[in-house]
Each structure stands twice: as structure tokens, then as C-alpha cells.
PDB file of C-alpha atoms in Angstrom:
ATOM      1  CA  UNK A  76      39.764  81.961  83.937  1.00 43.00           C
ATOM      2  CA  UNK A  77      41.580  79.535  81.360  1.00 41.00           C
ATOM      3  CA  UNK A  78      44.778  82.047  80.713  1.00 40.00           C
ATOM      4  CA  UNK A  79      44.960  83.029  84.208  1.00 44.00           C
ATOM      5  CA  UNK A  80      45.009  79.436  84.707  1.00 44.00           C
ATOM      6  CA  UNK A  81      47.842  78.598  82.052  1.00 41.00           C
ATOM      7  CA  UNK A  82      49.340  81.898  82.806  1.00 44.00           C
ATOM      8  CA  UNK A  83      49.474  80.603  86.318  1.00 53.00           C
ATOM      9  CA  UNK A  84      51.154  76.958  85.267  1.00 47.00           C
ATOM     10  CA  UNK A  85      53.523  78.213  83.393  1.00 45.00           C
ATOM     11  CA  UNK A  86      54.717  80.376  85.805  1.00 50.00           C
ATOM     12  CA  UNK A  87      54.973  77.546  88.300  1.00 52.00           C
ATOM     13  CA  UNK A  88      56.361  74.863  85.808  1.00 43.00           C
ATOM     14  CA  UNK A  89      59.405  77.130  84.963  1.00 37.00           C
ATOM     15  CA  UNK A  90      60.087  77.317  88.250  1.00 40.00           C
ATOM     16  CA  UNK A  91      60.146  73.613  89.281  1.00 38.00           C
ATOM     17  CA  UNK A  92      61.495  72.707  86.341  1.00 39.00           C
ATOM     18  CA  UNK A  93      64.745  75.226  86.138  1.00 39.00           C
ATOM     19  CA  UNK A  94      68.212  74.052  86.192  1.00 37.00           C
ATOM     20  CA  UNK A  95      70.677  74.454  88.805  1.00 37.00           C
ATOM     21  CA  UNK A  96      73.857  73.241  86.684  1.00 41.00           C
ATOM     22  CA  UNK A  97      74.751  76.967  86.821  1.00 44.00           C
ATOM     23  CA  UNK A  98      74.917  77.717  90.080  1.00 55.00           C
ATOM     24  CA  UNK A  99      74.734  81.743  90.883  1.00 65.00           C
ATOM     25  CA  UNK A 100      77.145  83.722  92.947  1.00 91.00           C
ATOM     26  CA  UNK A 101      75.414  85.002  96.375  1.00 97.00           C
ATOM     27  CA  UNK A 102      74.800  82.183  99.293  1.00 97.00           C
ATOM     28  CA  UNK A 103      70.869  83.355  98.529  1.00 98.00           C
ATOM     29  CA  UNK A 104      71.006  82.443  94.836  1.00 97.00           C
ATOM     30  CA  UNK A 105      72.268  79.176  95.817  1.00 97.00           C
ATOM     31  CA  UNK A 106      69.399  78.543  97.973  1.00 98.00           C
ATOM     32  CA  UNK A 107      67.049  79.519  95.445  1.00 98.00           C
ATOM     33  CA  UNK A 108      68.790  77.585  92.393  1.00 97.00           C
ATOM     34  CA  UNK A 109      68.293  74.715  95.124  1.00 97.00           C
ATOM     35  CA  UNK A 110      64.516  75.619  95.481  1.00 98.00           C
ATOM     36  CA  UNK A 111      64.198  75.627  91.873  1.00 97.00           C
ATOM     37  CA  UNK A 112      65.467  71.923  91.565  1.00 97.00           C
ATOM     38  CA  UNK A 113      62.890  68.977  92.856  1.00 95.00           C
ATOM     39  CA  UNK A 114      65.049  66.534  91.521  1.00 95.00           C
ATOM     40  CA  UNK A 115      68.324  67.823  94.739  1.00 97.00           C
ATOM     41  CA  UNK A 116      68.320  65.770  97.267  1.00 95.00           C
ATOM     42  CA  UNK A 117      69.387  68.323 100.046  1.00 98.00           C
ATOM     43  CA  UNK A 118      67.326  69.302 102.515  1.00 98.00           C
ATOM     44  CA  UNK A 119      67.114  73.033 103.019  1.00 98.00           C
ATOM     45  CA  UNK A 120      66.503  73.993 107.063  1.00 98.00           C
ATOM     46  CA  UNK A 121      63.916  76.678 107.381  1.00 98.00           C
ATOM     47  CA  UNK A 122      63.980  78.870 111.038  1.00 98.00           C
ATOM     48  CA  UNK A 123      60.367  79.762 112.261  1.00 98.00           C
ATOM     49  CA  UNK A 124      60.351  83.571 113.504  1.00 97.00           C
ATOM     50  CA  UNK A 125      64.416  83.158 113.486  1.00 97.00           C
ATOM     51  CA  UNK A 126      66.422  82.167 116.539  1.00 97.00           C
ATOM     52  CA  UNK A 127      63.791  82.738 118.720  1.00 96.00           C
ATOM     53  CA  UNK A 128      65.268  80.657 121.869  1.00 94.00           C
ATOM     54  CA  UNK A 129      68.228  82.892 122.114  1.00 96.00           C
ATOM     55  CA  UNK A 130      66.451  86.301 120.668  1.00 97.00           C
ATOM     56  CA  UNK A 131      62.981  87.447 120.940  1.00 98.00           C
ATOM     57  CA  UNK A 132      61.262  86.039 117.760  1.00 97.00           C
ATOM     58  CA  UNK A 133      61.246  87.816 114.600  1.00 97.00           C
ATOM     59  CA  UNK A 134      64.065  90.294 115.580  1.00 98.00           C
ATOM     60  CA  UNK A 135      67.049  91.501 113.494  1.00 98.00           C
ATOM     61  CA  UNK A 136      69.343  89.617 116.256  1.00 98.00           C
ATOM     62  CA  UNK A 137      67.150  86.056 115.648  1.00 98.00           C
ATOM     63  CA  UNK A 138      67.701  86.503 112.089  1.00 98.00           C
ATOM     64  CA  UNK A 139      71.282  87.483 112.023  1.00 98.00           C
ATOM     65  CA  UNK A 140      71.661  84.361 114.556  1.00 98.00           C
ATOM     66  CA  UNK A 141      70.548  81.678 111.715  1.00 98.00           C
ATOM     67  CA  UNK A 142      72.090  83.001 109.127  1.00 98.00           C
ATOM     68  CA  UNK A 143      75.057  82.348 111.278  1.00 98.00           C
ATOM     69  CA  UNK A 144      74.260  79.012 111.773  1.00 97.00           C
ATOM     70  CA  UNK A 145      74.288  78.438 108.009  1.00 97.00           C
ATOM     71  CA  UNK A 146      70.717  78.474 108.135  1.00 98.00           C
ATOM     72  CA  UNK A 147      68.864  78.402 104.627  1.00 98.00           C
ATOM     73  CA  UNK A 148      65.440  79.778 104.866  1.00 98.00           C
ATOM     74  CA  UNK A 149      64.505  82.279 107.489  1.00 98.00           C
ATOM     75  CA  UNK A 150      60.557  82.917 108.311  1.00 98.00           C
ATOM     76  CA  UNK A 151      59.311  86.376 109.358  1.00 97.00           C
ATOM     77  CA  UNK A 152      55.346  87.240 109.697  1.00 96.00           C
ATOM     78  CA  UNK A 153      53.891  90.940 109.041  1.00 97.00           C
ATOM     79  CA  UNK A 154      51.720  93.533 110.614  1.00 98.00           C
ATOM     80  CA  UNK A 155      50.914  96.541 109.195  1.00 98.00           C
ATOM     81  CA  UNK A 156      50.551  99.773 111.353  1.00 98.00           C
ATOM     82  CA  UNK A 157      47.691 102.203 111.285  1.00 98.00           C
ATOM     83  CA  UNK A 158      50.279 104.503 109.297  1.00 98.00           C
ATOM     84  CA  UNK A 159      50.841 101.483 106.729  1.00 97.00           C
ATOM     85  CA  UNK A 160      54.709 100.898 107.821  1.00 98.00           C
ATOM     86  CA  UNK A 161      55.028  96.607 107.644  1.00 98.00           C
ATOM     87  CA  UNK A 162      56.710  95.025 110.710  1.00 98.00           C
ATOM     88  CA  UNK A 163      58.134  92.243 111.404  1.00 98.00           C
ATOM     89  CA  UNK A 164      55.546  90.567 113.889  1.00 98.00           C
ATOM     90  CA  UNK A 165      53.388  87.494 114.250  1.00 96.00           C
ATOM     91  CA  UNK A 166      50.478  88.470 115.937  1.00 97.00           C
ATOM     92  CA  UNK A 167      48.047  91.189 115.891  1.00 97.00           C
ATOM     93  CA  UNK A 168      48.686  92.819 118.382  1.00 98.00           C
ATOM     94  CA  UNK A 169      51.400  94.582 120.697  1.00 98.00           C
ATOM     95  CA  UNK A 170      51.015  92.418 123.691  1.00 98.00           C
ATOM     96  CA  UNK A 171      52.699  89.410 123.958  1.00 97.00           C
ATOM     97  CA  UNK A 172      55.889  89.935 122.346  1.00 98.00           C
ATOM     98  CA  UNK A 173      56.467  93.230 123.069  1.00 98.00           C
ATOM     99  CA  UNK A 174      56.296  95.973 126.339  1.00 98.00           C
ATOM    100  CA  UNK A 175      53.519  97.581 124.569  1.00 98.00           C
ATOM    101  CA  UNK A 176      49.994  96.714 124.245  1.00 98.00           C
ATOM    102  CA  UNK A 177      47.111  96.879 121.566  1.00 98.00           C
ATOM    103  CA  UNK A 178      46.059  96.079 117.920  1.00 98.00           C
ATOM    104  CA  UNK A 179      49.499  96.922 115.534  1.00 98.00           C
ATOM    105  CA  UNK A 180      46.816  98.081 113.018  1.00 98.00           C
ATOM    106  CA  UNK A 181      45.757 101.115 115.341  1.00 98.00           C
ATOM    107  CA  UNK A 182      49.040 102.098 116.005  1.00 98.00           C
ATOM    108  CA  UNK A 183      51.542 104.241 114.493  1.00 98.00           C
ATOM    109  CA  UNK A 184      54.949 103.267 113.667  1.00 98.00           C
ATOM    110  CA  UNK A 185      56.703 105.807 115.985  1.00 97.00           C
ATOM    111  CA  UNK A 186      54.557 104.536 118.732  1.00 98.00           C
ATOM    112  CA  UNK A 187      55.774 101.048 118.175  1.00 98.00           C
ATOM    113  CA  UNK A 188      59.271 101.701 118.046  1.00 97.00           C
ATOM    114  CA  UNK A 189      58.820 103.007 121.922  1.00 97.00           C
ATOM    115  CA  UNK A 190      58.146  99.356 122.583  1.00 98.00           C
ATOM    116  CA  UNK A 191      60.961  96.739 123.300  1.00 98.00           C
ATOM    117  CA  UNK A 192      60.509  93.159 121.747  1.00 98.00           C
ATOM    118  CA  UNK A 193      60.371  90.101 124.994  1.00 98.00           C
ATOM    119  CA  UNK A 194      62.096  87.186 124.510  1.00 96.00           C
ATOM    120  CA  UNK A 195      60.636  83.911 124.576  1.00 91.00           C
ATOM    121  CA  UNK A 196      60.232  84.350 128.068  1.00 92.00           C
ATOM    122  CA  UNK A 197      58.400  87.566 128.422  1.00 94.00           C
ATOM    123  CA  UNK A 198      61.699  89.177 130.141  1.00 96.00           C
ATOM    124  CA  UNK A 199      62.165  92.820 128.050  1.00 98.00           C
ATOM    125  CA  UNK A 200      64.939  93.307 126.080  1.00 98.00           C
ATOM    126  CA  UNK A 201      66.467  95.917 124.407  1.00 98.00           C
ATOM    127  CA  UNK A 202      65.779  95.079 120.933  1.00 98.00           C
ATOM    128  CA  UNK A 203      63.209  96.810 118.978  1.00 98.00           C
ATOM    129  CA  UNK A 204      60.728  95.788 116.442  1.00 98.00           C
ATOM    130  CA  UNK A 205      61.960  95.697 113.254  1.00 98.00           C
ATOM    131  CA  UNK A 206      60.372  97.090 109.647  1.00 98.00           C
ATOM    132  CA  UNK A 207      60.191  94.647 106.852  1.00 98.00           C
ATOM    133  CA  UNK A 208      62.627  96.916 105.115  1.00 98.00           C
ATOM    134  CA  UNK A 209      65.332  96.571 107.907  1.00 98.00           C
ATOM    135  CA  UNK A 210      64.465  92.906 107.822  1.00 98.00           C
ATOM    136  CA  UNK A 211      65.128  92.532 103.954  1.00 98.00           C
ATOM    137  CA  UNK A 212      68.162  95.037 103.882  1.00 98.00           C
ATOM    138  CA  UNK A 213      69.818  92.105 106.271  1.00 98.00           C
ATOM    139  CA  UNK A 214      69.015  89.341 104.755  1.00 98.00           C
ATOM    140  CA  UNK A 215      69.632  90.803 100.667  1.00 98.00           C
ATOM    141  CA  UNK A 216      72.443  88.001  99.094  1.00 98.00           C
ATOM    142  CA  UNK A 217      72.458  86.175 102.740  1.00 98.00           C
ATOM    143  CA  UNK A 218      69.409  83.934 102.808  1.00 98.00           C
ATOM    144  CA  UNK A 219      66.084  83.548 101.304  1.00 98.00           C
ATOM    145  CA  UNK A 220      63.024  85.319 103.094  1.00 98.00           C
ATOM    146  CA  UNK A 221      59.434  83.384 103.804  1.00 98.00           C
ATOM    147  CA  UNK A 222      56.748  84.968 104.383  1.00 96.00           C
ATOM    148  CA  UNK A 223      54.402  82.917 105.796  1.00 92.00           C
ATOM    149  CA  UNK A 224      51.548  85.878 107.472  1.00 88.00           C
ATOM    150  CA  UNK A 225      51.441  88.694 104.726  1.00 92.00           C
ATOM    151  CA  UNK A 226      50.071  87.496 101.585  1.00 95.00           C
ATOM    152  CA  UNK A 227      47.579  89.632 102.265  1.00 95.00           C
ATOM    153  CA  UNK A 228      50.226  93.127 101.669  1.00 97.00           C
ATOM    154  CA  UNK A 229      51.893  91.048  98.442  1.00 97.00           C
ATOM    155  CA  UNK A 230      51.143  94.793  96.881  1.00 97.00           C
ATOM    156  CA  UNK A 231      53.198  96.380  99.626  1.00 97.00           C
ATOM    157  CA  UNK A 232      55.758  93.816  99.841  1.00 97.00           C
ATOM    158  CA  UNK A 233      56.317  93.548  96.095  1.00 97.00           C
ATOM    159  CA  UNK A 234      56.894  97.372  95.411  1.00 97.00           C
ATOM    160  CA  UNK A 235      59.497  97.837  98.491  1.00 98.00           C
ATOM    161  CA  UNK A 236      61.302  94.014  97.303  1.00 98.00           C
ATOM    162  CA  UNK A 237      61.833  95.236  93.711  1.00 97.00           C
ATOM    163  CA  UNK A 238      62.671  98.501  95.354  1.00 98.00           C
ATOM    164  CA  UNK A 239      65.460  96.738  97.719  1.00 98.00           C
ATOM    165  CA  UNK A 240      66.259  93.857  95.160  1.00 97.00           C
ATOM    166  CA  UNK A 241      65.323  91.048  96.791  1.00 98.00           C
ATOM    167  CA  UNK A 242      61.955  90.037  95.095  1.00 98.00           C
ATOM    168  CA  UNK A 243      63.951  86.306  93.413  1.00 97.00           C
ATOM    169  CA  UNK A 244      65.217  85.388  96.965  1.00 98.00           C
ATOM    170  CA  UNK A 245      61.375  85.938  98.789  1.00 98.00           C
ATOM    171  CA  UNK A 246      58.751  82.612  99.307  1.00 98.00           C
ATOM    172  CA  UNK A 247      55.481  83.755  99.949  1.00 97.00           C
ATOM    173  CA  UNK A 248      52.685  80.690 100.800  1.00 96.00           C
ATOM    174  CA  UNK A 249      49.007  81.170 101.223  1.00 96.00           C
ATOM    175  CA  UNK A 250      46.095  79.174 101.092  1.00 96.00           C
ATOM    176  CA  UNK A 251      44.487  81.325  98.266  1.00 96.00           C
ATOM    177  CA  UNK A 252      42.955  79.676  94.768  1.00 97.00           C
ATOM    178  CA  UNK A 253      44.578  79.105  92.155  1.00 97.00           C
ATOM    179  CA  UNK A 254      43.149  81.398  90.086  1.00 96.00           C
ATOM    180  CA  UNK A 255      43.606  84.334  92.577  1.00 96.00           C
ATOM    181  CA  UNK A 256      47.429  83.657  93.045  1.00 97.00           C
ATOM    182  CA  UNK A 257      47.210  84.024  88.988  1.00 96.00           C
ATOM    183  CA  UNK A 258      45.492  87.347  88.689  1.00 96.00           C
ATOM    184  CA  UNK A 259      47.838  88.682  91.685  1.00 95.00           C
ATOM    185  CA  UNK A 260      51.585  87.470  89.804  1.00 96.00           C
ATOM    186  CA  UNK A 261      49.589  88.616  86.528  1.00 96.00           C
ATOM    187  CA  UNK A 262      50.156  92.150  87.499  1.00 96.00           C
ATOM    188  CA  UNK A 263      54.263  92.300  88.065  1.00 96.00           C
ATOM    189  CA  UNK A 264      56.470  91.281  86.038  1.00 95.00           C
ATOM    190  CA  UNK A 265      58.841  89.766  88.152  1.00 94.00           C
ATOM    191  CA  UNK A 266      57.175  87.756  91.239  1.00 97.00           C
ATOM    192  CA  UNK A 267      58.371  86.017  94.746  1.00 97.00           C
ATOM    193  CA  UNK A 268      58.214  82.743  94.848  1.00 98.00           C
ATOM    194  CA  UNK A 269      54.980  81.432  95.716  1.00 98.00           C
ATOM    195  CA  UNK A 270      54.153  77.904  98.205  1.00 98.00           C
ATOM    196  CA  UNK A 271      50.267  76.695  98.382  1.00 98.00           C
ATOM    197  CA  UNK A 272      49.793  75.506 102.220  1.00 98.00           C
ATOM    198  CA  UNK A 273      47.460  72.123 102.246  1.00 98.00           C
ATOM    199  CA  UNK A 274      46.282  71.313 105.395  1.00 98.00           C
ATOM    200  CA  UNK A 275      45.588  67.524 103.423  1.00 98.00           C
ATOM    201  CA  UNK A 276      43.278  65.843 106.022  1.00 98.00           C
ATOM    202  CA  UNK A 277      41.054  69.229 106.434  1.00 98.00           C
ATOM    203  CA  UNK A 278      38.436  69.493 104.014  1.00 98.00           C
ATOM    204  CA  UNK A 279      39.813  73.037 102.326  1.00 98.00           C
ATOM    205  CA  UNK A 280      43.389  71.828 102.296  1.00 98.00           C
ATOM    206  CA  UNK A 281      41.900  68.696  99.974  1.00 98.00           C
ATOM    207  CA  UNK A 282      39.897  71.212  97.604  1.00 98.00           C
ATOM    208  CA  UNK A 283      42.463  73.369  97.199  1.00 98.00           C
ATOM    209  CA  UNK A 284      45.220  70.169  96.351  1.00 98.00           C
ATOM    210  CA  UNK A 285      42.586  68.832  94.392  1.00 98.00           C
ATOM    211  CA  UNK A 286      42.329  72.333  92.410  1.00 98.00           C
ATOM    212  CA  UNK A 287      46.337  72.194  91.824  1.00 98.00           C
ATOM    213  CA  UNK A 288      46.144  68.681  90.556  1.00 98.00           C
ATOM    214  CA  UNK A 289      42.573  69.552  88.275  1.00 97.00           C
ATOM    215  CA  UNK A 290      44.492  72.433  86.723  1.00 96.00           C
ATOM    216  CA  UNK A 291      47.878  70.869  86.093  1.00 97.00           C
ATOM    217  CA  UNK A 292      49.602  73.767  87.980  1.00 97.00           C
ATOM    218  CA  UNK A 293      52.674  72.658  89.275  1.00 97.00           C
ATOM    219  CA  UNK A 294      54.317  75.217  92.351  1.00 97.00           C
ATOM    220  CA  UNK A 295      57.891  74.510  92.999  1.00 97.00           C
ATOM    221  CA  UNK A 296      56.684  73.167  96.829  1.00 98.00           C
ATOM    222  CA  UNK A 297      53.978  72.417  98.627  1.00 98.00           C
ATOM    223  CA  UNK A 298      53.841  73.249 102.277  1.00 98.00           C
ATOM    224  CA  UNK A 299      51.762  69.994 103.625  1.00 98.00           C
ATOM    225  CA  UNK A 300      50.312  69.971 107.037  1.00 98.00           C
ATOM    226  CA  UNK A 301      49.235  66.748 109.079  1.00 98.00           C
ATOM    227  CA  UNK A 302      48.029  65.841 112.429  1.00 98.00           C
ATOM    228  CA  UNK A 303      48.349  62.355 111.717  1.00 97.00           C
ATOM    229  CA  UNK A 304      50.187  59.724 108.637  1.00 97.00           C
ATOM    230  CA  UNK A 305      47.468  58.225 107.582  1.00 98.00           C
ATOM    231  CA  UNK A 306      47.137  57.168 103.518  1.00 98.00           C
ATOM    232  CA  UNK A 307      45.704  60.263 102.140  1.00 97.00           C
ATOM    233  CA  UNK A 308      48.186  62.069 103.942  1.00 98.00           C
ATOM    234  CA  UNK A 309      51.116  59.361 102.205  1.00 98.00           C
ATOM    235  CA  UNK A 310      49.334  59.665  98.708  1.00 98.00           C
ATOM    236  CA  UNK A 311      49.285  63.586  98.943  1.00 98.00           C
ATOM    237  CA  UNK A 312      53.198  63.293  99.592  1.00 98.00           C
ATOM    238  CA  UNK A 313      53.604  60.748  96.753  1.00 98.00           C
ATOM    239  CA  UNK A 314      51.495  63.081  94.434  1.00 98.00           C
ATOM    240  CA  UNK A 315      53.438  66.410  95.232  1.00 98.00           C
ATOM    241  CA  UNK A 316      57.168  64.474  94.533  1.00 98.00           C
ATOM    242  CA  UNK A 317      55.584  63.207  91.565  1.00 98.00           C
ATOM    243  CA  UNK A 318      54.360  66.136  90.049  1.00 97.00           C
ATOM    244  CA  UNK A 319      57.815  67.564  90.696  1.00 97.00           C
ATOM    245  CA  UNK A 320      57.573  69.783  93.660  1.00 98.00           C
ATOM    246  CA  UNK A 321      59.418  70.182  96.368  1.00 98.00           C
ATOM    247  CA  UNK A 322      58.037  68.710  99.693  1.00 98.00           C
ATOM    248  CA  UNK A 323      57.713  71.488 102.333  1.00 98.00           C
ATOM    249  CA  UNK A 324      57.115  70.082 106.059  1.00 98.00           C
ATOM    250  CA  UNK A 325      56.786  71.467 109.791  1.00 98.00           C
ATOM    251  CA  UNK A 326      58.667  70.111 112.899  1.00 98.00           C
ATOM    252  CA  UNK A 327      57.069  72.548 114.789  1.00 98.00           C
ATOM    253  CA  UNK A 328      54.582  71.305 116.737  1.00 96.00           C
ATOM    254  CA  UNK A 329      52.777  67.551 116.773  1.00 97.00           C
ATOM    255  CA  UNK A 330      49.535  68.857 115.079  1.00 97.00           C
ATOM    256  CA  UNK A 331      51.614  69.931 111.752  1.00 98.00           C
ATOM    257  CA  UNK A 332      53.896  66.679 111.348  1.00 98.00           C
ATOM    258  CA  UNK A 333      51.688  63.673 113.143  1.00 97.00           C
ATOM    259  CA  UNK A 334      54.299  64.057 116.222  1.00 98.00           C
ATOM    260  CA  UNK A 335      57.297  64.170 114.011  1.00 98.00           C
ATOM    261  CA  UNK A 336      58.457  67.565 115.723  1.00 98.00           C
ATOM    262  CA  UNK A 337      61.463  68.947 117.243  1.00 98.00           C
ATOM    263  CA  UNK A 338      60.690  67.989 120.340  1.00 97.00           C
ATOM    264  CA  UNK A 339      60.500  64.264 120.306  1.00 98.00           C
ATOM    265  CA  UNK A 340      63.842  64.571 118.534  1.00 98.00           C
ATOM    266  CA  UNK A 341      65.556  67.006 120.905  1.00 98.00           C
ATOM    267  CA  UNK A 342      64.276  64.693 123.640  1.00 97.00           C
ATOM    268  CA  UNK A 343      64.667  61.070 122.173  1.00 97.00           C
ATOM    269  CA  UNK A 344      66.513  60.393 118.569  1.00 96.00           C
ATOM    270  CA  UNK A 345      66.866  63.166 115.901  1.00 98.00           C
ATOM    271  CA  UNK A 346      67.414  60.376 113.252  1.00 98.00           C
ATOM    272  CA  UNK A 347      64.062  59.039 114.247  1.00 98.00           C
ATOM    273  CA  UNK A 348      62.326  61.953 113.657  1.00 98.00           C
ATOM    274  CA  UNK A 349      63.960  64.360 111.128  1.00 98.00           C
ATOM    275  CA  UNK A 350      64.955  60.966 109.499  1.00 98.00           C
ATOM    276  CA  UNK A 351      61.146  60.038 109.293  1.00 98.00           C
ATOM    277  CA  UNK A 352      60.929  63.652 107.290  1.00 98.00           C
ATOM    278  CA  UNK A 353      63.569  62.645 104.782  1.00 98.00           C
ATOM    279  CA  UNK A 354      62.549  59.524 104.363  1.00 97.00           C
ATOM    280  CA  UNK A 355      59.068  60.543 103.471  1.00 97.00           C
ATOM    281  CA  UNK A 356      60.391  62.727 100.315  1.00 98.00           C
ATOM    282  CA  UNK A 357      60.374  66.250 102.696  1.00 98.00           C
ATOM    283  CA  UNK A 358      63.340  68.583 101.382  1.00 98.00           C
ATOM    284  CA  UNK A 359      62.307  71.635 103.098  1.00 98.00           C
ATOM    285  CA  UNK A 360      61.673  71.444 107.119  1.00 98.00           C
ATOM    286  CA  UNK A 361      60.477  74.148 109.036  1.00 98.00           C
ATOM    287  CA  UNK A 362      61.803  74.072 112.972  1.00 98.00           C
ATOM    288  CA  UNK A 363      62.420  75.424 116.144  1.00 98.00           C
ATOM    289  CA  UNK A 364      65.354  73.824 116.779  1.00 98.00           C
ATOM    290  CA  UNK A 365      67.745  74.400 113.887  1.00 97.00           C
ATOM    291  CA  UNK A 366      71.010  73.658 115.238  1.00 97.00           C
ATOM    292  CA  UNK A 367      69.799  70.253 115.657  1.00 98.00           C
ATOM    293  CA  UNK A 368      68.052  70.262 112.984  1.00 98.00           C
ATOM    294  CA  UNK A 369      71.564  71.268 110.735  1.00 98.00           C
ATOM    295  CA  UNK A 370      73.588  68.703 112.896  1.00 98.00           C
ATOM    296  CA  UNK A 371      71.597  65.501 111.539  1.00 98.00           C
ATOM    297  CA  UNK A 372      71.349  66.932 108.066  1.00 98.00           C
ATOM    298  CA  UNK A 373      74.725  66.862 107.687  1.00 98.00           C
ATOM    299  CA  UNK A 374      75.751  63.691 109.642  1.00 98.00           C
ATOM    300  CA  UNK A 375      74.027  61.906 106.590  1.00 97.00           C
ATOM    301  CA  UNK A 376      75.336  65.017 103.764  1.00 98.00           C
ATOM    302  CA  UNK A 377      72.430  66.350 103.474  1.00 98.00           C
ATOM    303  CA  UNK A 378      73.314  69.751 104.066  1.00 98.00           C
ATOM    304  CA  UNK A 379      76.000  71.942 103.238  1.00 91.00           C
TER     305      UNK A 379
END
């Protein structure tokens, strides 16, 4: 338990602590070398399932449509079908995203392929779903790749990444222990990077932050989920920036950002919400509305 521990720390610590003085060639190895450095003060834009108001989510089209927008972190989700071919999906089954119905697991890839992806209003389209091969072949040099559903097929994933070349520019996050995260990265010998989710003011997220801090592994970011600021939510922040990790946070939805979403900024002030973010230590945000999102960022040079 002890090496897998250290082995685990040291793993972690090299990657928070890694300079970005040299900074690589591709637009993805910038946005990694940026990952790597706590102490940068720009704010990398993540897009949840892509550009999914003008393309049906997780498509090649809502990918290719934020990496357009200069986008620096695109998020995808995977399935796995009954003839163990990973998709790009975020549910578990065929039904609401797609003209098809039932569980992805029982279904063959061929048969899926029949299906056409919705968009974000149910209306078919003619896009199809996408592998996570397809998915990774577009995105190689362009942009980094989170994974947010899939730790679960890390085994999958990492043989067809180091296949493709693209295992540096992929975050994975779970919610797994420490020590299981360890024994998993102990087996490659080159690894994605890896984000612990804490949902802080749920009794699971605190164990599991309280395991990071008890073991002195340090992940270069934390993805931190709140329904409400309240102090333990403020110390957890504190603690993370401290311990010199990046500060991963969701404007999705009120329940993951104490009403700090992308709503109440495309509605009222943008500056008093994403500003809010920023000013809490948050260099990663995760939204729905990236153009707006980009457009603050770099009305106060924040973003490239």
C-alpha cells in the first residue's frame, strides 16, 4: 500500500510541479504544458459533450466546432458496445440522443452506426455516432481530450491512445481511491493525465479529499463540485491552490457551482459569474456556453 502510495505521489507531484518555460510545438502540448503549471494564471475553457447547442452532443461536428472556437479542453463520455467497440456517448443507452433505442452494451457496433445522433432538440440529424478512435484521430495535436464517463475502460482507452499517440494530451477524472488510481498507472508506463472529482460538501467527496491530503498526493487539479459556498467548500479551494493544483470548476448547472453557472451569466453579467470563478482561484471551467465563456476570459487576458 505504502509504494503504491509514493509511487502514486510522485507521479502526481511531477506533474504539478513541471515547467512550462519550454513551451512544445502542437496547440495540444501547449494546453498540457499549461495544465502542468499551477502557478499560470490563464484560465483554460473546457466544452461539456462539445458544441452541443449547434451539434448533437458528443459528435465529431460539436468537437470540430470548439476547437474552432479556440476552445482548450473538449469533454467526451464512453459506452462500450456488446462487441467491445467504445463510443462516444453519455448515457447508457440508445434513446435519447439518438433514432435508436436500447442499452449500448447489448448492441453491436454495426447496429449503432444505423442510428443518427438528435440534436439538443430531439430533431434527427444526419450525423452518426462516433468511435473513440474517430474522436481521438480529430482531436491528435488540436486539443486535449477529457474523459469524464470511462474510467472504468482506462485498459481499453490506454492501449488504442498509445496506439493513436495521444495518451500525454488525455485527462481522465474519477472518484476512485487513491490507492486504486496507483495500482491502475502502475501498470503502463506512460499514463493520461488523471483529475480526482470531490463532491466537497458530500460525505465521499470529503473522505476521498481527506485521503489526498492524508497521503500527501498532489494531482495536477482537482475537479471540485458544490451546491452551495459555504466555508468548507472555501477551505477545500484554499487547500487545493495551496497544495499546488490546479482548480477545476463546473458552470454547468447551479448544483455543481452554488448558482455560479452559465446561465445566470448568459442571462445577467458574465463578469459576475465567470468572474466569481476566477476570483475564487478556478483555472479550469467546464461550460455550456463557451463562446461566452472565451469572450470574458479574454476581455480581462485571460485567455489566448
Amino acid at each position: 500500500m505504502i509504494r503504491l502510495l509514493i509511487f502514486l505521489a510522485s507521479l502526481f507531484l511531477f506533474g504539478a510541479c513541471a515547467s512550462s518555460e519550454s513551451v512544445p510545438g502542437t496547440r495540444a502540448e501547449r494546453i498540457v504544458s499549461e495544465i502542468h503549471n499551477p502557478a499560470s494564471k490563464k484560465v483554460l475553457v473546457a466544452c461539456h459533450r462539445g458544441d452541443w447547442r449547434n451539434w448533437p452532443e458528443n459528435s465529431l461536428a460539436a468537437i470540430e466546432s470548439v476547437i474552432g472556437m479556440g476552445a482548450d479542453i473538449v469533454e467526451i463520455d464512453l459506452a462500450l458496445t456488446s462487441d467491445s467497440v467504445l463510443v462516444v456517448c453519455h448515457d447508457r443507452t440508445l434513446n435519447r440522443t439518438t433514432t435508436g433505442k436500447g442499452l449500448i452494451a447489448e448492441i453491436p457496433y454495426d447496429s449503432i452506426q444505423r442510428c443518427f445522433l438528435k440534436s439538443g432538440h430531439g430533431v434527427a440529424t444526419s450525423h452518426r455516432m462516433p468511435t473513440l478512435r474517430e474522436a481521438l484521430e480529430l482531436c491528435k495535436d488540436r486539443i486535449v481530450v477529457n474523459i469524464d464517463k470511462g474510467y472504468q475502460y482506462y485498459d481499453l482507452v490506454q492501449r488504442l491512445s498509445e496506439e493513436l499517440g495521444v495518451t500525454g494530451q488525455l485527462l481522465i477524472k474519477g472518484k476512485s481511491p487513491v490507492a486504486d488510481v496507483a495500482a491502475k498507472f502502475s501498470r503502463y508506463e506512460h499514463n493520461m493525465m488523471y483529475m480526482p472529482i470531490i463532491d466537497i460538501l458530500k460525505p465521499k467527496g470529503q473522505a476521498l479529499f481527506a485521503e489526498y491530503l492524508d497521503t500527501d498526493t498532489v494531482p495536477l487539479a482537482y475537479e471540485v463540485c458544490w451546491s452551495e459556498y459555504t466555508p468548507a467548500v472555501e477551505a477545500c479551494m484554499k487547500k487545493v491552490l495551496a497544495g499546488g493544483s490546479k482548480l477545476w470548476v463546473n458552470s454547468l448547472w447551479p448544483s455543481l457551482c452554488g448558482g455560479l453557472c452559465d446561465d445566470a451569466a448568459f442571462e445577467g453579467d458574465p463578469a459576475a459569474v465567470y468572474g466569481k470563478l476566477v476570483d475564487m482561484g478556478a483555472t479550469m471551467i467546464q461550460t455550456d456556453r463557451p463562446e461566452l465563456l472565451i469572450s470574458y476570459l479574454r476581455s480581462r487576458g485571460l485567455h489566448d
